[in-house]
CSV table of C-alpha atoms in Angstrom, one decimal:
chain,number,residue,atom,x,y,z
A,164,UNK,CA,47.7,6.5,38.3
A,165,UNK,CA,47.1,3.0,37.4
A,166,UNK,CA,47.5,0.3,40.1
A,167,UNK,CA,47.8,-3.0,39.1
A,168,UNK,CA,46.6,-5.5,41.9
A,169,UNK,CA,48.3,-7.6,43.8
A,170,UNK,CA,46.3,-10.8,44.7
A,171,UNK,CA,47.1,-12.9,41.1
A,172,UNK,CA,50.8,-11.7,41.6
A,173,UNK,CA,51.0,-12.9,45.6
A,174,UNK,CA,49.3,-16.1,45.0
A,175,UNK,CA,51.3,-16.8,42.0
A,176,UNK,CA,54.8,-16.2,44.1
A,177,UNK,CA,53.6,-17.5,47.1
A,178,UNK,CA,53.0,-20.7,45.3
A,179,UNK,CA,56.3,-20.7,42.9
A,180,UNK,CA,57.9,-20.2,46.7
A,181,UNK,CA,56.3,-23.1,48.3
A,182,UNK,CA,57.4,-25.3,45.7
A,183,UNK,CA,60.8,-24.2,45.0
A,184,UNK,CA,61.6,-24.7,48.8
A,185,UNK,CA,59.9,-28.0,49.3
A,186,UNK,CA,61.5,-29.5,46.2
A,187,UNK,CA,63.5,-32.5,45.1
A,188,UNK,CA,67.2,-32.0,46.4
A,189,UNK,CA,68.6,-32.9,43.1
A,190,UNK,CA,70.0,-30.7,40.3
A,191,UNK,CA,67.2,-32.6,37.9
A,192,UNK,CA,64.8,-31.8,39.7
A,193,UNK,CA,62.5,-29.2,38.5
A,194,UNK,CA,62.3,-27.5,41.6
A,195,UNK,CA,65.9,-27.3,42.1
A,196,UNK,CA,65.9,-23.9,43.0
A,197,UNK,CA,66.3,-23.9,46.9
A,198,UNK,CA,67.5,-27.5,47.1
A,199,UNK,CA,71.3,-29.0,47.9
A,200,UNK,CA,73.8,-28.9,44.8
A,201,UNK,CA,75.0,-31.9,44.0
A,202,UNK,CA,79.1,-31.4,43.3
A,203,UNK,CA,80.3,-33.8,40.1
A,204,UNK,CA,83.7,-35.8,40.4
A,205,UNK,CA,83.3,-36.7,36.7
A,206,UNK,CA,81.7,-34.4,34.1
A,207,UNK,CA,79.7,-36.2,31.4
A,208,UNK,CA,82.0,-36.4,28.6
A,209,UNK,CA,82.0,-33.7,26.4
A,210,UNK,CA,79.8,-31.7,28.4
A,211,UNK,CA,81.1,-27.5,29.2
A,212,UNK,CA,83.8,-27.3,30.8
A,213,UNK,CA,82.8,-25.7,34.1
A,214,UNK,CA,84.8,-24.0,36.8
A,215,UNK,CA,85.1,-23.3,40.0
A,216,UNK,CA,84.5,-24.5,43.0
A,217,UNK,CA,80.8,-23.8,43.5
A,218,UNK,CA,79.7,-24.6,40.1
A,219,UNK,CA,78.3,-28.0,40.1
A,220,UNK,CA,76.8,-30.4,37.5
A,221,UNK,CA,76.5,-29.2,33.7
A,222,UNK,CA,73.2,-28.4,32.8
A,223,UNK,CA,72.7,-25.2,30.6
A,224,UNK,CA,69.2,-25.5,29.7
A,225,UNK,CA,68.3,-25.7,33.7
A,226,UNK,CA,70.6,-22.2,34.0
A,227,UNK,CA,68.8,-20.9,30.8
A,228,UNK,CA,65.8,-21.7,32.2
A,229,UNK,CA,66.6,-20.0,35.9
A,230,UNK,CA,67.8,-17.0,34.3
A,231,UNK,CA,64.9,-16.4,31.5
A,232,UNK,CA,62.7,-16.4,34.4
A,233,UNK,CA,64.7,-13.2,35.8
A,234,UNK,CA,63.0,-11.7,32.6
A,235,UNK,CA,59.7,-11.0,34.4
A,236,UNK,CA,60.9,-11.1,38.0
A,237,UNK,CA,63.5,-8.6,38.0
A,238,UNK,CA,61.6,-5.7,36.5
A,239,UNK,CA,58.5,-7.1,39.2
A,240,UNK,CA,61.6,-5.5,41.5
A,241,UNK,CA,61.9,-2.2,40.5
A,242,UNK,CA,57.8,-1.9,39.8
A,243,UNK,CA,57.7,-2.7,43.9
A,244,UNK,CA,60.2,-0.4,44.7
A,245,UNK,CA,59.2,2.8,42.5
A,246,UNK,CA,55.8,2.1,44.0
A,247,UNK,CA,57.0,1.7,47.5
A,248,UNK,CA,58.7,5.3,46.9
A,249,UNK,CA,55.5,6.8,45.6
A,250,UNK,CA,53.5,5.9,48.5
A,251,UNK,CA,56.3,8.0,51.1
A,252,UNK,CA,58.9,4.8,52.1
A,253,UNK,CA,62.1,6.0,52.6
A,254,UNK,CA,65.2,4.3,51.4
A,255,UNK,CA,66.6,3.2,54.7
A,256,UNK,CA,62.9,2.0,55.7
A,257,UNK,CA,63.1,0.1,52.6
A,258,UNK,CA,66.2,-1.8,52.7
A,259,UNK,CA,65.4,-2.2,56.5
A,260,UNK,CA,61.9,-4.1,56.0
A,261,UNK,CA,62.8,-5.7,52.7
A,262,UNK,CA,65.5,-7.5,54.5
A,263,UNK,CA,63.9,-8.5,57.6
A,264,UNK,CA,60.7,-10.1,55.5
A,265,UNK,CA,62.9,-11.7,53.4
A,266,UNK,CA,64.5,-13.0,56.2
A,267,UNK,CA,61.4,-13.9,57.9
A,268,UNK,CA,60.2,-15.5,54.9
A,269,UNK,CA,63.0,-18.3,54.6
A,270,UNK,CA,62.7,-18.9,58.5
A,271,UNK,CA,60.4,-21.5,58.1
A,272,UNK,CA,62.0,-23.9,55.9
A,273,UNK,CA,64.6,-23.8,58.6
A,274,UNK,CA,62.4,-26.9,59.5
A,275,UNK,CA,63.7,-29.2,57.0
A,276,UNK,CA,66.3,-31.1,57.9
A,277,UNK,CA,68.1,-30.7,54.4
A,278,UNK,CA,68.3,-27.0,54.6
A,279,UNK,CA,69.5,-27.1,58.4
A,280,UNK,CA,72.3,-29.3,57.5
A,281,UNK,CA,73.4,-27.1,54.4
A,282,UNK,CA,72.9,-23.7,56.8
A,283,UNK,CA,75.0,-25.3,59.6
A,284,UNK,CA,78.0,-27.0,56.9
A,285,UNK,CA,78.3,-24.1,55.0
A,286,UNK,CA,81.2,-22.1,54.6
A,287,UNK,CA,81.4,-19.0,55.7
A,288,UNK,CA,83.7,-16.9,54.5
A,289,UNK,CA,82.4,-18.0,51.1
A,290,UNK,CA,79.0,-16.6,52.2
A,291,UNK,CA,80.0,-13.9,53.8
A,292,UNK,CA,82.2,-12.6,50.7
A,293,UNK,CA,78.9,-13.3,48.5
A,294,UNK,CA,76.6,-11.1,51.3
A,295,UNK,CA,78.9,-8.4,51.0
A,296,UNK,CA,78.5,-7.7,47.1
A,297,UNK,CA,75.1,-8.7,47.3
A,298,UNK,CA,73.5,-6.0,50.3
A,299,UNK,CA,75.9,-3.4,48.6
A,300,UNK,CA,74.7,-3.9,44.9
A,301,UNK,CA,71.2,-4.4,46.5
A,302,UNK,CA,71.6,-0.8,48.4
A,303,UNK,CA,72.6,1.2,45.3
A,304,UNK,CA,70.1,-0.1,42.8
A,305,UNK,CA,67.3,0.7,44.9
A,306,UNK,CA,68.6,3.8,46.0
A,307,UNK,CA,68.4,4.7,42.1
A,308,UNK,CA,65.1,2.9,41.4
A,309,UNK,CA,63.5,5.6,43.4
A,310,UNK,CA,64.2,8.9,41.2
A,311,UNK,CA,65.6,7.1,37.7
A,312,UNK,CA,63.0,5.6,35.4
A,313,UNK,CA,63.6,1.8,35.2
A,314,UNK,CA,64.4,1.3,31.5
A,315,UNK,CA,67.6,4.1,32.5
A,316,UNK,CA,68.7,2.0,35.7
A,317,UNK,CA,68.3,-1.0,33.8
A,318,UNK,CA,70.1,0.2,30.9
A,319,UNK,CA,73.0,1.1,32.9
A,320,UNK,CA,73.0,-2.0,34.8
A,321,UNK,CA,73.6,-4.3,31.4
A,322,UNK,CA,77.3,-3.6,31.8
A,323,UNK,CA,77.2,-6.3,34.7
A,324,UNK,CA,76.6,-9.4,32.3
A,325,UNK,CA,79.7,-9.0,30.3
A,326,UNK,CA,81.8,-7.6,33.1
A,327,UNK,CA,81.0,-10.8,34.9
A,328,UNK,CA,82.1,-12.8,31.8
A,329,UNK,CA,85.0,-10.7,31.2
A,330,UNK,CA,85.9,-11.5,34.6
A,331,UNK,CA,85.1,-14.8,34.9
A,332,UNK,CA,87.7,-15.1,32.1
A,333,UNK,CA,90.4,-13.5,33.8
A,334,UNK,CA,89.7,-14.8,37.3
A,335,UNK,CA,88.4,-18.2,36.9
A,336,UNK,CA,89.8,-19.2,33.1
A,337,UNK,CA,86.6,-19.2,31.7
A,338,UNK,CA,87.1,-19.9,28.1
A,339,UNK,CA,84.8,-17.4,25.7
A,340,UNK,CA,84.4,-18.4,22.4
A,341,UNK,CA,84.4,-15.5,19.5
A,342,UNK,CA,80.9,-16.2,18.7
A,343,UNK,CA,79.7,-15.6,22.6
A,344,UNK,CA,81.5,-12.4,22.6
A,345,UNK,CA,79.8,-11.5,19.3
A,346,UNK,CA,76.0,-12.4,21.1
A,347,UNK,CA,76.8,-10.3,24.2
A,348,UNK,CA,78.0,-7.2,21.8
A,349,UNK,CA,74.5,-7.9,20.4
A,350,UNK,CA,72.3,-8.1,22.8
A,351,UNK,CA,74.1,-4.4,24.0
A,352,UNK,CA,73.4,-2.7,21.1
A,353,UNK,CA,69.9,-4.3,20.9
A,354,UNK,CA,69.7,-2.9,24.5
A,355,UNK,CA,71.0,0.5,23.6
A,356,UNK,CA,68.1,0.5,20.8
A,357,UNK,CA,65.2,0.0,23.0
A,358,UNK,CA,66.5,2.2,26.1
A,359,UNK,CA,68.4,5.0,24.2
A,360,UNK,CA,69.8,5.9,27.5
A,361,UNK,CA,70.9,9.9,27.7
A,362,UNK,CA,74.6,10.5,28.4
A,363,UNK,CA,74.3,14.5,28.1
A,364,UNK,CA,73.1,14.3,32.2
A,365,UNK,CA,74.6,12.0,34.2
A,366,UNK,CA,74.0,12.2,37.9
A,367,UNK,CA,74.9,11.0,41.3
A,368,UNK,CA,72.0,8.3,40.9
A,369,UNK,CA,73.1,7.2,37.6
A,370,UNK,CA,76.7,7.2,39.1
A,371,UNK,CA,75.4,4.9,41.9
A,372,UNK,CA,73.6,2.6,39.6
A,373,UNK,CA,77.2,2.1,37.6
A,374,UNK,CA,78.9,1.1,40.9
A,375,UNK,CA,76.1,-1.4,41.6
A,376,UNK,CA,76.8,-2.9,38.3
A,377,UNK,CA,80.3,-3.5,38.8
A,378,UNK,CA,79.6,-5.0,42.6
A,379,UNK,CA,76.8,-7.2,40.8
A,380,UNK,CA,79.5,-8.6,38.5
A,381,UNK,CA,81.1,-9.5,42.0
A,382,UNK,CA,78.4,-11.0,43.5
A,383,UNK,CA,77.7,-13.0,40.4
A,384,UNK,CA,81.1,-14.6,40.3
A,385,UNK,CA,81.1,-14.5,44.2
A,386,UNK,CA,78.3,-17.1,43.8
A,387,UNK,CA,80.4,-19.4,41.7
A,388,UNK,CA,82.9,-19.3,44.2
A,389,UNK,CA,80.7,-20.6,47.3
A,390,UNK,CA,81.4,-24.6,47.9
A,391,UNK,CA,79.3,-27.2,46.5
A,392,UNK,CA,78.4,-28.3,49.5
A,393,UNK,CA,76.4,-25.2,50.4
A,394,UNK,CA,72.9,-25.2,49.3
A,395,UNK,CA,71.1,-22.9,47.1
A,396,UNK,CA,69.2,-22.5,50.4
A,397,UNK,CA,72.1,-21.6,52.5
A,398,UNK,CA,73.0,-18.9,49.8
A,399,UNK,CA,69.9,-17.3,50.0
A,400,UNK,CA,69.7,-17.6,53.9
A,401,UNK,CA,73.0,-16.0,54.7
A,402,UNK,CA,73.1,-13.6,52.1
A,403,UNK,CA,68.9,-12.7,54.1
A,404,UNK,CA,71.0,-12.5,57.2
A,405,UNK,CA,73.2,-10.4,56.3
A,406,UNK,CA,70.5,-7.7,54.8
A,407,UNK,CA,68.6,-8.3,57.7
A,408,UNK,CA,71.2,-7.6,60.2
A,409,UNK,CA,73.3,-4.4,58.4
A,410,UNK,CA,70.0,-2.6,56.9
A,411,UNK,CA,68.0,-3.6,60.0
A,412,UNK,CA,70.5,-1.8,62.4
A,413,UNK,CA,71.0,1.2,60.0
A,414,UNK,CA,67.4,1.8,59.3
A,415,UNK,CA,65.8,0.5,62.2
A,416,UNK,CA,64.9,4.7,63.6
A,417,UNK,CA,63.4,5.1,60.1
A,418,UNK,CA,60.9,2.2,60.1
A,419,UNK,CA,57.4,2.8,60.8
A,420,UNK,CA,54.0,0.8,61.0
A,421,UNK,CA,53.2,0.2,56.9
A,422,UNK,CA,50.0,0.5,55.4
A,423,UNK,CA,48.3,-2.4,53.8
A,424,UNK,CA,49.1,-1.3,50.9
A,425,UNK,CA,52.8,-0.6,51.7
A,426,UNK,CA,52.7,-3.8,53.1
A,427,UNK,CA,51.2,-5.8,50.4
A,428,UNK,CA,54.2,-3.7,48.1
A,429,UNK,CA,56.8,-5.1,50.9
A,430,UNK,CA,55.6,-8.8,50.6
A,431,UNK,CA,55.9,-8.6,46.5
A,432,UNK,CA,59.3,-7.1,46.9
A,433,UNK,CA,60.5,-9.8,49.1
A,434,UNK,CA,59.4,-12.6,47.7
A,435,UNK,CA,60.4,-11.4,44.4
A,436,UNK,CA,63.7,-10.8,45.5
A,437,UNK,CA,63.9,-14.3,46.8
A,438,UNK,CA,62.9,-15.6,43.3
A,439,UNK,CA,65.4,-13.6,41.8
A,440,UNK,CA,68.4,-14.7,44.1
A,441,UNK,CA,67.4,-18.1,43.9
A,442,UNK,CA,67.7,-17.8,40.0
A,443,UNK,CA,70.6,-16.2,39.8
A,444,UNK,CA,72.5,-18.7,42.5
A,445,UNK,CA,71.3,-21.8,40.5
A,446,UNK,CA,71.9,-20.2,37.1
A,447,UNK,CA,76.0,-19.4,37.9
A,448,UNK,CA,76.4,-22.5,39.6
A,449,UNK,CA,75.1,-24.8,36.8
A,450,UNK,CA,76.0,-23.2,34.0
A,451,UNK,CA,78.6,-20.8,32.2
A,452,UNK,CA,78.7,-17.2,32.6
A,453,UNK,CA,78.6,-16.5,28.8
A,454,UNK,CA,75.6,-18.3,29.0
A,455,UNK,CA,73.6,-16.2,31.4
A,456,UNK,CA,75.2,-12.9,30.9
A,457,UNK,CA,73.6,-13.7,27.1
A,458,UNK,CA,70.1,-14.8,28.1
A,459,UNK,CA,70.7,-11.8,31.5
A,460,UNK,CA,69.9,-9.5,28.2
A,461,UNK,CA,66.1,-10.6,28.0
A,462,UNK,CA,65.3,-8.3,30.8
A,463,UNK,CA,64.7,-5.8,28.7
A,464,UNK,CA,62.0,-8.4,27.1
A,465,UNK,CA,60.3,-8.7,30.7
A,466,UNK,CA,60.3,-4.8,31.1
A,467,UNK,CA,59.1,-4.0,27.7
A,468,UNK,CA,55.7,-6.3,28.4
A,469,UNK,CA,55.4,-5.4,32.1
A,470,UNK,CA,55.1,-1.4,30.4
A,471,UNK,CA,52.7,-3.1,27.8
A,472,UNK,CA,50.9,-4.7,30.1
A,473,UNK,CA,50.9,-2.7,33.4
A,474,UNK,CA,51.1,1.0,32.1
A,475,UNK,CA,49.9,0.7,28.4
A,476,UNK,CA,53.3,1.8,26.8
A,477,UNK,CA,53.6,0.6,23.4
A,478,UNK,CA,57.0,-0.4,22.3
A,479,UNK,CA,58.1,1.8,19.2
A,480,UNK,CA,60.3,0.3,16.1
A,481,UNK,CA,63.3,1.0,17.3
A,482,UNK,CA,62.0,-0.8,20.5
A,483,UNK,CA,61.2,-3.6,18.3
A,484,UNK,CA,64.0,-3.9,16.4
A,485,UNK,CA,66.4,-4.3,19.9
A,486,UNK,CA,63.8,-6.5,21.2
A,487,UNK,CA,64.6,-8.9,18.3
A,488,UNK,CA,68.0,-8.4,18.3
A,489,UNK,CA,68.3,-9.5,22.3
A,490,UNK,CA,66.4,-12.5,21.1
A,491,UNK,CA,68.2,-13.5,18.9
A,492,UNK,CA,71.4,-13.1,21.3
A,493,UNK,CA,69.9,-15.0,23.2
A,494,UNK,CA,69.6,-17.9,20.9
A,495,UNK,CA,73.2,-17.5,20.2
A,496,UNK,CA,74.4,-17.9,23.5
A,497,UNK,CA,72.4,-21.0,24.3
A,498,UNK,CA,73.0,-22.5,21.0
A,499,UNK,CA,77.4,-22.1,21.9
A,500,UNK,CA,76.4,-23.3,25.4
A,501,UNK,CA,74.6,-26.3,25.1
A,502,UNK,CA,76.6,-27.4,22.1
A,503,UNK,CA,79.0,-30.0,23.0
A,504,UNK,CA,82.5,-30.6,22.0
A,505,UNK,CA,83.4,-33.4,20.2
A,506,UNK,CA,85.9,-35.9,22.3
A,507,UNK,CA,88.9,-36.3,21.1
A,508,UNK,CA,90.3,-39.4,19.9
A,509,UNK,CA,92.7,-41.3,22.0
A,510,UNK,CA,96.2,-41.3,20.2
């Protein structure tokens, strides 16, 4: 079987990492990622109405960007795993020592006095609602990536973007306009076109997958919910914790000394999950959910060139065709996104 290697990958994350935690602590910053949100008294007039008490400062094109990236990096998350289940690792074993490296990973930054003021401020229930969704969706996704094929788990898993809009409408009053709904009906059918998921068997895993979804929709308005005043740091430091802790007790007997290459497989996951966490925190919390449960759609994209690339498999028309009609959902919703609304006139 083909093995792609690691080295470009590692120093290519390892660096994205360092950046992203050593960054500017403003929103404008281009490596915002980790860094303090800044809460906003006084929206720019006529930018998105945003709600919410976690969502901070307008700026679509920043959450565009943070969730685009999710493109390449979330499918980098199931390669790891399905490999890490090739070579023997256990679910348990997996959960266990992808949260204590991820964990271990953010320790350091601990050092900065920015990210120990936003750790020690932050509010805790808030983060510990978040944690909750996020280990559980965590647990059943990667239970699933172990025996489904990826395009099936990620086909299933594209009911979480409009469930998290849908919700975000009810909960939160998040105002949808016709033409968003219309994108994220799009980008589903285009998804349904290049995954042609089968209904005729549907299993416990696929089952599991589903419930992961709908917890992922939780997590993803969870997010939204956490103060201002808490970090993108602190988000991803609790939420670490939290995996650390739970999965490190319950799979702690199932653990054993890895290989190099299970190792090397165990420091992609990790700092691949931290990428993606990070993404997702700063994409809710500066922008609107029908924004990046429209560009969440380009996933697909990132998994049909990681087969291309990574395991030679040629994308057929059909594939093509839903490719391009994800796309162009995608242009949709960050066209109605970044639009502003004109101000009305005083009377």
């Amino acid at each position: 079987m083909f093995r792609p290697s690691l080295e470009p990958e590692l120093a290519q994350q390892s660096a994205i990492i360092f950046l992203l935690l050593n960054g500017k602590n403003d929103v404008n910053s281009s490596f915002v990622l980790l860094g303090p949100a800044k809460a906003v008294a006084h929206p720019r007039a006529g930018a998105p109405a945003m709600s919410g008490s976690g969502v901070v400062e307008a700026r679509p094109v920043l959450g565009a960007v943070a969730i685009l990236a999710n493109t390449i990096l979330v499918p980098i998350i199931g390669v790891a795993v399905k490999m890490l289940a090739e070579l023997g690792v256990g679910p348990l074993e997996l959960l266990a020592g992808r949260g204590w490296l991820t964990f271990l990973l953010l320790l350091p930054f601990l050092a900065l006095g920015a990210n120990r003021r936003a750790v020690l401020r932050a509010d805790l229930k808030a983060h510990a609602i978040h944690a909750a969704f996020a280990v559980t969706t965590m647990a059943c996704f990667y239970y699933a990536l172990r025996t489904l094929p990826l395009v099936t788990v990620t086909a299933i898993n594209f009911t979480s973007p409009a469930l998290t809009v849908l919700l975000a409408g009810l909960l939160f009053g998040d105002r949808v306009r016709p033409l968003g709904w219309a994108a994220l009906i799009l980008g589903f059918i285009g998804t349904l076109l290049v995954l042609r998921p089968g209904v005729e068997e549907i299993g416990l895993d696929m089952v599991v997958v589903l419930i992961g979804s709908i917890l992922a929709a939780g997590m993803n308005l969870a997010v939204r919910r956490i103060p201002a005043r808490s970090s993108n740091y602190a988000v991803l430091f609790y939420f670490s914790l939290a995996g650390a802790v739970i999965y490190g007790a319950i799979g702690a007997s199932s653990v054993t000394v890895p290989t190099p290459t299970e190792a090397l497989w165990f420091l992609v996951l990790a700092a691949t999950a931290i990428l993606v966490h990070g993404c997702i925190a700063l994409a809710y919390r500066v922008s609107s959910t029908v924004l990046v449960g429209g560009l969440d759609y380009g996933r697909i994209v990132g998994a049909a060139l990681l087969g291309y690339v990574l395991f030679a498999e040629v994308p057929t028309l059909l594939d093509s065709v839903g490719i391009a009609l994800i796309v162009l959902s995608g242009a949709i919703v960050l066209r109605v996104s970044t639009t502003r609304v004109p101000a009305k006139s005083p009377a």
